Structure formats: C-alpha cells, structure tokens
mmCIF file of C-alpha atoms in Angstrom:
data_model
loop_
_atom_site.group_PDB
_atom_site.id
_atom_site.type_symbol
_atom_site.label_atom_id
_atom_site.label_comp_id
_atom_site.label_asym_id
_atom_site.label_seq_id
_atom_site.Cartn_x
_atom_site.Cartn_y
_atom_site.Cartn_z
ATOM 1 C CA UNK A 106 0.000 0.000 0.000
ATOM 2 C CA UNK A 107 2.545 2.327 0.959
ATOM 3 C CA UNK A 108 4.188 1.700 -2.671
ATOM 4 C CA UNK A 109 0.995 2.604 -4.758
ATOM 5 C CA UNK A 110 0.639 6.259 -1.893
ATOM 6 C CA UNK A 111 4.162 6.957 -2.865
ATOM 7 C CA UNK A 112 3.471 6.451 -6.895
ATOM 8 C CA UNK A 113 0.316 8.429 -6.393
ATOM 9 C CA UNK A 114 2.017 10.985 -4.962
ATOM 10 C CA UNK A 115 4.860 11.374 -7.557
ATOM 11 C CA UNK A 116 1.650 12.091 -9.908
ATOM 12 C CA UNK A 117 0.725 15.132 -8.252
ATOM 13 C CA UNK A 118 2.809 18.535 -7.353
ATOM 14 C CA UNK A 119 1.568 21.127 -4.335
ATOM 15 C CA UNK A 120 0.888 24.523 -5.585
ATOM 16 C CA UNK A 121 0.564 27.548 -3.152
ATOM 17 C CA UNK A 122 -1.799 30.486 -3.854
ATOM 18 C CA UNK A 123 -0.910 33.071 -1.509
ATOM 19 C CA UNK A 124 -2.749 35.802 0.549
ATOM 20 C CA UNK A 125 -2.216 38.112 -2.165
ATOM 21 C CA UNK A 126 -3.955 36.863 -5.327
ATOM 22 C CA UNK A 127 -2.913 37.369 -8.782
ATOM 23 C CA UNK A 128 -6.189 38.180 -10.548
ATOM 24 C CA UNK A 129 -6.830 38.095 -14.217
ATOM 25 C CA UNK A 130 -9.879 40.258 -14.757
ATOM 26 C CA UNK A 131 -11.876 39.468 -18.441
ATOM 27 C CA UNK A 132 -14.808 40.947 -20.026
ATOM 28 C CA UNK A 133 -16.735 40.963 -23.024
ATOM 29 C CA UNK A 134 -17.886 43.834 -24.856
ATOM 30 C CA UNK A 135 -21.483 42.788 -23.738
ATOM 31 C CA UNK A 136 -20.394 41.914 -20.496
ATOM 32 C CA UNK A 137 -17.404 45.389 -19.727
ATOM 33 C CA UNK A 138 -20.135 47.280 -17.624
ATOM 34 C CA UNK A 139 -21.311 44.094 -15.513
ATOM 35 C CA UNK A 140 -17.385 43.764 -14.678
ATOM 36 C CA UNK A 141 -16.549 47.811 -14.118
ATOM 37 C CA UNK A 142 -19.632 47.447 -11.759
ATOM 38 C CA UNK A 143 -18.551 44.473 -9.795
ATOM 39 C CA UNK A 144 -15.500 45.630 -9.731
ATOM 40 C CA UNK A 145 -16.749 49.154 -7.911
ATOM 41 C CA UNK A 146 -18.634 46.558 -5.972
ATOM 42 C CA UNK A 147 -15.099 44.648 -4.578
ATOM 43 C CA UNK A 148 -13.163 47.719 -4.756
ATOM 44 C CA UNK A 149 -11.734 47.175 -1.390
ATOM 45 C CA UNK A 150 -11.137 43.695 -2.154
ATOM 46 C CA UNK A 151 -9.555 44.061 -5.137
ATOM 47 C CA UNK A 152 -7.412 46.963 -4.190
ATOM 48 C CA UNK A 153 -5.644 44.220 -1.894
ATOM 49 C CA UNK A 154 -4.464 41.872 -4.853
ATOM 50 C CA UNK A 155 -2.267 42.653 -7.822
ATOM 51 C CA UNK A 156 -4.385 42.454 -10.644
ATOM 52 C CA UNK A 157 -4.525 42.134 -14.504
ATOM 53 C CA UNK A 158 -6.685 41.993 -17.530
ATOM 54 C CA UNK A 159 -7.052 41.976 -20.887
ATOM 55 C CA UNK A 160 -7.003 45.316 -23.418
ATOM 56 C CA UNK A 161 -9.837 47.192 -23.150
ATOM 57 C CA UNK A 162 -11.233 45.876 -19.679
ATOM 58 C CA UNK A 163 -8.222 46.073 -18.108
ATOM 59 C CA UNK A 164 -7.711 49.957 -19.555
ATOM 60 C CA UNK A 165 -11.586 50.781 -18.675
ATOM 61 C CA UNK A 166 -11.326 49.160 -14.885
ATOM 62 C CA UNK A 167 -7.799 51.602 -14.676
ATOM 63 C CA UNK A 168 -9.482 54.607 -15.199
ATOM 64 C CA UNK A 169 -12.809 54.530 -13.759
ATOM 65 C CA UNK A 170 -12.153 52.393 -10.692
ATOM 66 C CA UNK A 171 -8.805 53.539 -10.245
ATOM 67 C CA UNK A 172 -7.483 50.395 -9.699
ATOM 68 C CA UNK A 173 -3.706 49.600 -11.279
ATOM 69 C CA UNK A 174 -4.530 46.311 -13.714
ATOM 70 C CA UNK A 175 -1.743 45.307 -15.665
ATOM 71 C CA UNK A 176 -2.557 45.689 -19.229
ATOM 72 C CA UNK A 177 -2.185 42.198 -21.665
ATOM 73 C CA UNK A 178 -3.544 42.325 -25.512
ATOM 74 C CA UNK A 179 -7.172 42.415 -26.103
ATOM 75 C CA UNK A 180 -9.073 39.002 -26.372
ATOM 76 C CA UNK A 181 -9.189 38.513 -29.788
ATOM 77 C CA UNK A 182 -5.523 39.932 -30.494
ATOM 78 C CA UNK A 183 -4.130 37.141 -28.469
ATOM 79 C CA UNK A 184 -4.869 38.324 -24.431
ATOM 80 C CA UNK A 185 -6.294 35.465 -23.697
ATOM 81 C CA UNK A 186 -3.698 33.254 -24.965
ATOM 82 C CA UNK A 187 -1.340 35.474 -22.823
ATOM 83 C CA UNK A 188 -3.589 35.013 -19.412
ATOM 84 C CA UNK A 189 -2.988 31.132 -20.532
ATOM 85 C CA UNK A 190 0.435 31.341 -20.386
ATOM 86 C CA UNK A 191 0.826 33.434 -17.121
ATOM 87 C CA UNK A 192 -1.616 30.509 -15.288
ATOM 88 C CA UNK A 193 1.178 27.869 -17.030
ATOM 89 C CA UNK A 194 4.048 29.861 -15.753
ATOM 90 C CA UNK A 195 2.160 30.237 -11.898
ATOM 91 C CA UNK A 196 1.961 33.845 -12.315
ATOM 92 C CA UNK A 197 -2.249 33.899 -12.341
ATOM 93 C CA UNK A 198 -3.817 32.303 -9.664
ATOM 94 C CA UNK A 199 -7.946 33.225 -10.225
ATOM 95 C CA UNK A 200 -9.735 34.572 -12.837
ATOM 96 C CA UNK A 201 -12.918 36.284 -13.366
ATOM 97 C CA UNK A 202 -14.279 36.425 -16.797
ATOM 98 C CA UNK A 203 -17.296 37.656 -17.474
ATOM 99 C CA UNK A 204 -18.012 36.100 -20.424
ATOM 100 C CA UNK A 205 -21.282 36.844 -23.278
ATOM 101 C CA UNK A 206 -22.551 33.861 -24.102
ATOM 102 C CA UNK A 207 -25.250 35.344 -25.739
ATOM 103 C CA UNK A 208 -22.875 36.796 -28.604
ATOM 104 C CA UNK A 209 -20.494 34.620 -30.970
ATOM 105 C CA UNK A 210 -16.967 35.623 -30.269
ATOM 106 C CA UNK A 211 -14.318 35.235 -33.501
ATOM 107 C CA UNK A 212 -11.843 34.506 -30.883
ATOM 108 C CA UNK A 213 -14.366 31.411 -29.537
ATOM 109 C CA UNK A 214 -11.283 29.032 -29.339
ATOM 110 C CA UNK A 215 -8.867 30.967 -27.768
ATOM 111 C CA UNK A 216 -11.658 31.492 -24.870
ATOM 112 C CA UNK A 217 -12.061 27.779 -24.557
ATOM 113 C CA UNK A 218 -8.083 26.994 -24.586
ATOM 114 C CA UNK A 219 -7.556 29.505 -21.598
ATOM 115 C CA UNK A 220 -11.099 27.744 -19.570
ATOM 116 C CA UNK A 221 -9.149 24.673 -20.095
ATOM 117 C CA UNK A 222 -5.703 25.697 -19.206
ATOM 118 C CA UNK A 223 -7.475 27.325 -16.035
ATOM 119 C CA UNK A 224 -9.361 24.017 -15.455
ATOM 120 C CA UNK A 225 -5.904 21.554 -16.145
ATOM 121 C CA UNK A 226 -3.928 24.239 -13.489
ATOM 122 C CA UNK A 227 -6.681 23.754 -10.966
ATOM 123 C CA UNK A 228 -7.278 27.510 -10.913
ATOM 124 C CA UNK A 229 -10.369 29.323 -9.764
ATOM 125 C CA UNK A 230 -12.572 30.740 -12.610
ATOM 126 C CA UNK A 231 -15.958 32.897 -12.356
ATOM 127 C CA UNK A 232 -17.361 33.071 -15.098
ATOM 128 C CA UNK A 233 -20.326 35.261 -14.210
ATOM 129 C CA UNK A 234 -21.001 37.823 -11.624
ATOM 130 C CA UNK A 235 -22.688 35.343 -9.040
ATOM 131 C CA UNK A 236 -19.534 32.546 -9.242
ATOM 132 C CA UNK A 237 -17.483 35.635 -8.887
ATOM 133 C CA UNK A 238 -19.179 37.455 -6.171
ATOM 134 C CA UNK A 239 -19.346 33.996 -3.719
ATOM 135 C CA UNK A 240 -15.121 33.250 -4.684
ATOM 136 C CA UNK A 241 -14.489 37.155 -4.122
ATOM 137 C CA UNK A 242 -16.101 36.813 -0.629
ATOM 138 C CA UNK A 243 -14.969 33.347 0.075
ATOM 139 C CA UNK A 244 -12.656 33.501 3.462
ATOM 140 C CA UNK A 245 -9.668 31.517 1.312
ATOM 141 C CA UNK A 246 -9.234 34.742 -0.743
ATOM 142 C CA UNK A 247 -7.593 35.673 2.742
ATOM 143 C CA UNK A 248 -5.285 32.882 2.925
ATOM 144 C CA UNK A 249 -2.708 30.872 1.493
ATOM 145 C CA UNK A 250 -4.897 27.624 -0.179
ATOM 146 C CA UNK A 251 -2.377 24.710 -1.569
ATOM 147 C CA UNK A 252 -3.790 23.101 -4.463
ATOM 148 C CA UNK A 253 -2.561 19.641 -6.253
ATOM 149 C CA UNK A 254 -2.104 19.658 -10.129
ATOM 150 C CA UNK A 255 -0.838 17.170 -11.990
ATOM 151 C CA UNK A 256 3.210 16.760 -11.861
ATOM 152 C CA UNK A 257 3.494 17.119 -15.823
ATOM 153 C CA UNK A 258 7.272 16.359 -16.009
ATOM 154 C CA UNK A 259 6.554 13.075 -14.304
ATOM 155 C CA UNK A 260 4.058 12.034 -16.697
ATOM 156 C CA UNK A 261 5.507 12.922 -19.554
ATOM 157 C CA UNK A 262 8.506 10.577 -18.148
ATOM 158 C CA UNK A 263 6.591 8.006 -17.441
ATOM 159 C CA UNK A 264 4.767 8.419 -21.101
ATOM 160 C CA UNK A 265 8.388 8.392 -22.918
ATOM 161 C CA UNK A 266 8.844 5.124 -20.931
ATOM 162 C CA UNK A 267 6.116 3.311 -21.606
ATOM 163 C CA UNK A 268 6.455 4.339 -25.597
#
C-alpha cells in the first residue's frame, strides 16, 4: 500500500496560492459594464491583490475604478492566450471572466483553450457575476490555499517510458 501512496504521490505537485492573489480580470464587450460594476462593488477587495486583464477591460477598470490592472492584448488579439500562459508559468492564480454567451466571439477558441488551461492548473474561474461574487467573498481569498495539479514532467517521463 505504501508503494501505490508513494506512486500516487509522484503524480501530483503542491501549488501555493498566496494571501495576495494574482487576478486576471476578463470581459466581453457585452459583459465590460457588468465587470466595471462588480468591480466598484469589490473595490476594497480588489485593491488588496495585484491584478490584470485583458485590453480594453483592463484599460476601462484603470481609469474609472482607479485600480492599477496590468494591461495584456485584447481578447481577440491574443490576451487570452497570454492570461494562458501566465496561469502555465504560476503567475495567475484566479480569474474572473465575465463572459457573453449570448454573442459569438471570432476569438471562440482561444476562450475555450484559456477555460481549459485554467481548469488543467486547478485555478479558480468565475465566469459570471454570481460565481465571482461567492469566490471574491470566500474567506480563502484571505489565505494561502495549496492546491494539487498534476506533476506534468513526471508524466511525460513516465509516457516516454512506456512508448
């Protein structure tokens, strides 16, 4: 038994999200007031977390909330890919986007490749005001929270070996 815990646990790594979140902050056009309001909403929250977004939200939350959001690409110019690669490299730990599904988006796959790199990295995700206002509120946004993804290297070993 002990042998299959300690091959189970070579599967797995322990990530650390920290007190201070690193929040990527996402809106559609549809959706950009809904977020600038929530975002006045959690203004104290927020202020206490470093924070970024894509293009235009990220620009709009700036300089009517006043809150500093670094600035990545817009969506459909390649932000979200970018917001996919920061949760890869452990530089994102949540993200809120408020997405439209209500409107086709030309950019429809790079939105589902950065919900799946959130889900594969185990990261939290709102993806509408309600899922965002119980996570924002949520006594872990206080704390450090360790969270177990898959140890990719090991796999990817253990792949190559079995080939």
């Amino acid at each position: 038994m002990d042998e299959v815990n300690k091959k189970n646990s070579d599967d797995f790594i322990t990530l650390s999200l920290g007190k201070q979140k690193n929040i990527a902050l996402i809106a559609h056009d549809g959706k950009k007031q809904e977020m600038l309001d929530w975002c006045e909403w959690n203004k104290e929250i927020l202020s206490k977390h470093f924070l970024s977004g894509t293009g235009t939200t990220a620009r709009m939350i700036t300089d009517r909330i006043g809150l500093p959001v670094r600035i990545f690409n817009s969506g459909p110019l390649g932000g979200d890919q970018q917001i996919g690669a920061k949760i890869i490299e452990g530089v994102l730990d949540f993200v809120v986007f408020f997405s439209d599904p209500l409107t086709a988006q030309p950019h429809d796959t790079d939105i589902r490749a950065l919900l799946r790199i959130a889900l594969v990295y185990d990261i939290p995700i709102a993806t509408n005001r309600s899922s965002a206002d119980f996570m924002i509120t949520s006594p872990l946004m206080n704390e450090e929270y360790q969270r177990q993804v898959l140890n990719f290297h090991h796999a990817a070993q253990k792949r190559a070996e079995e080939l």
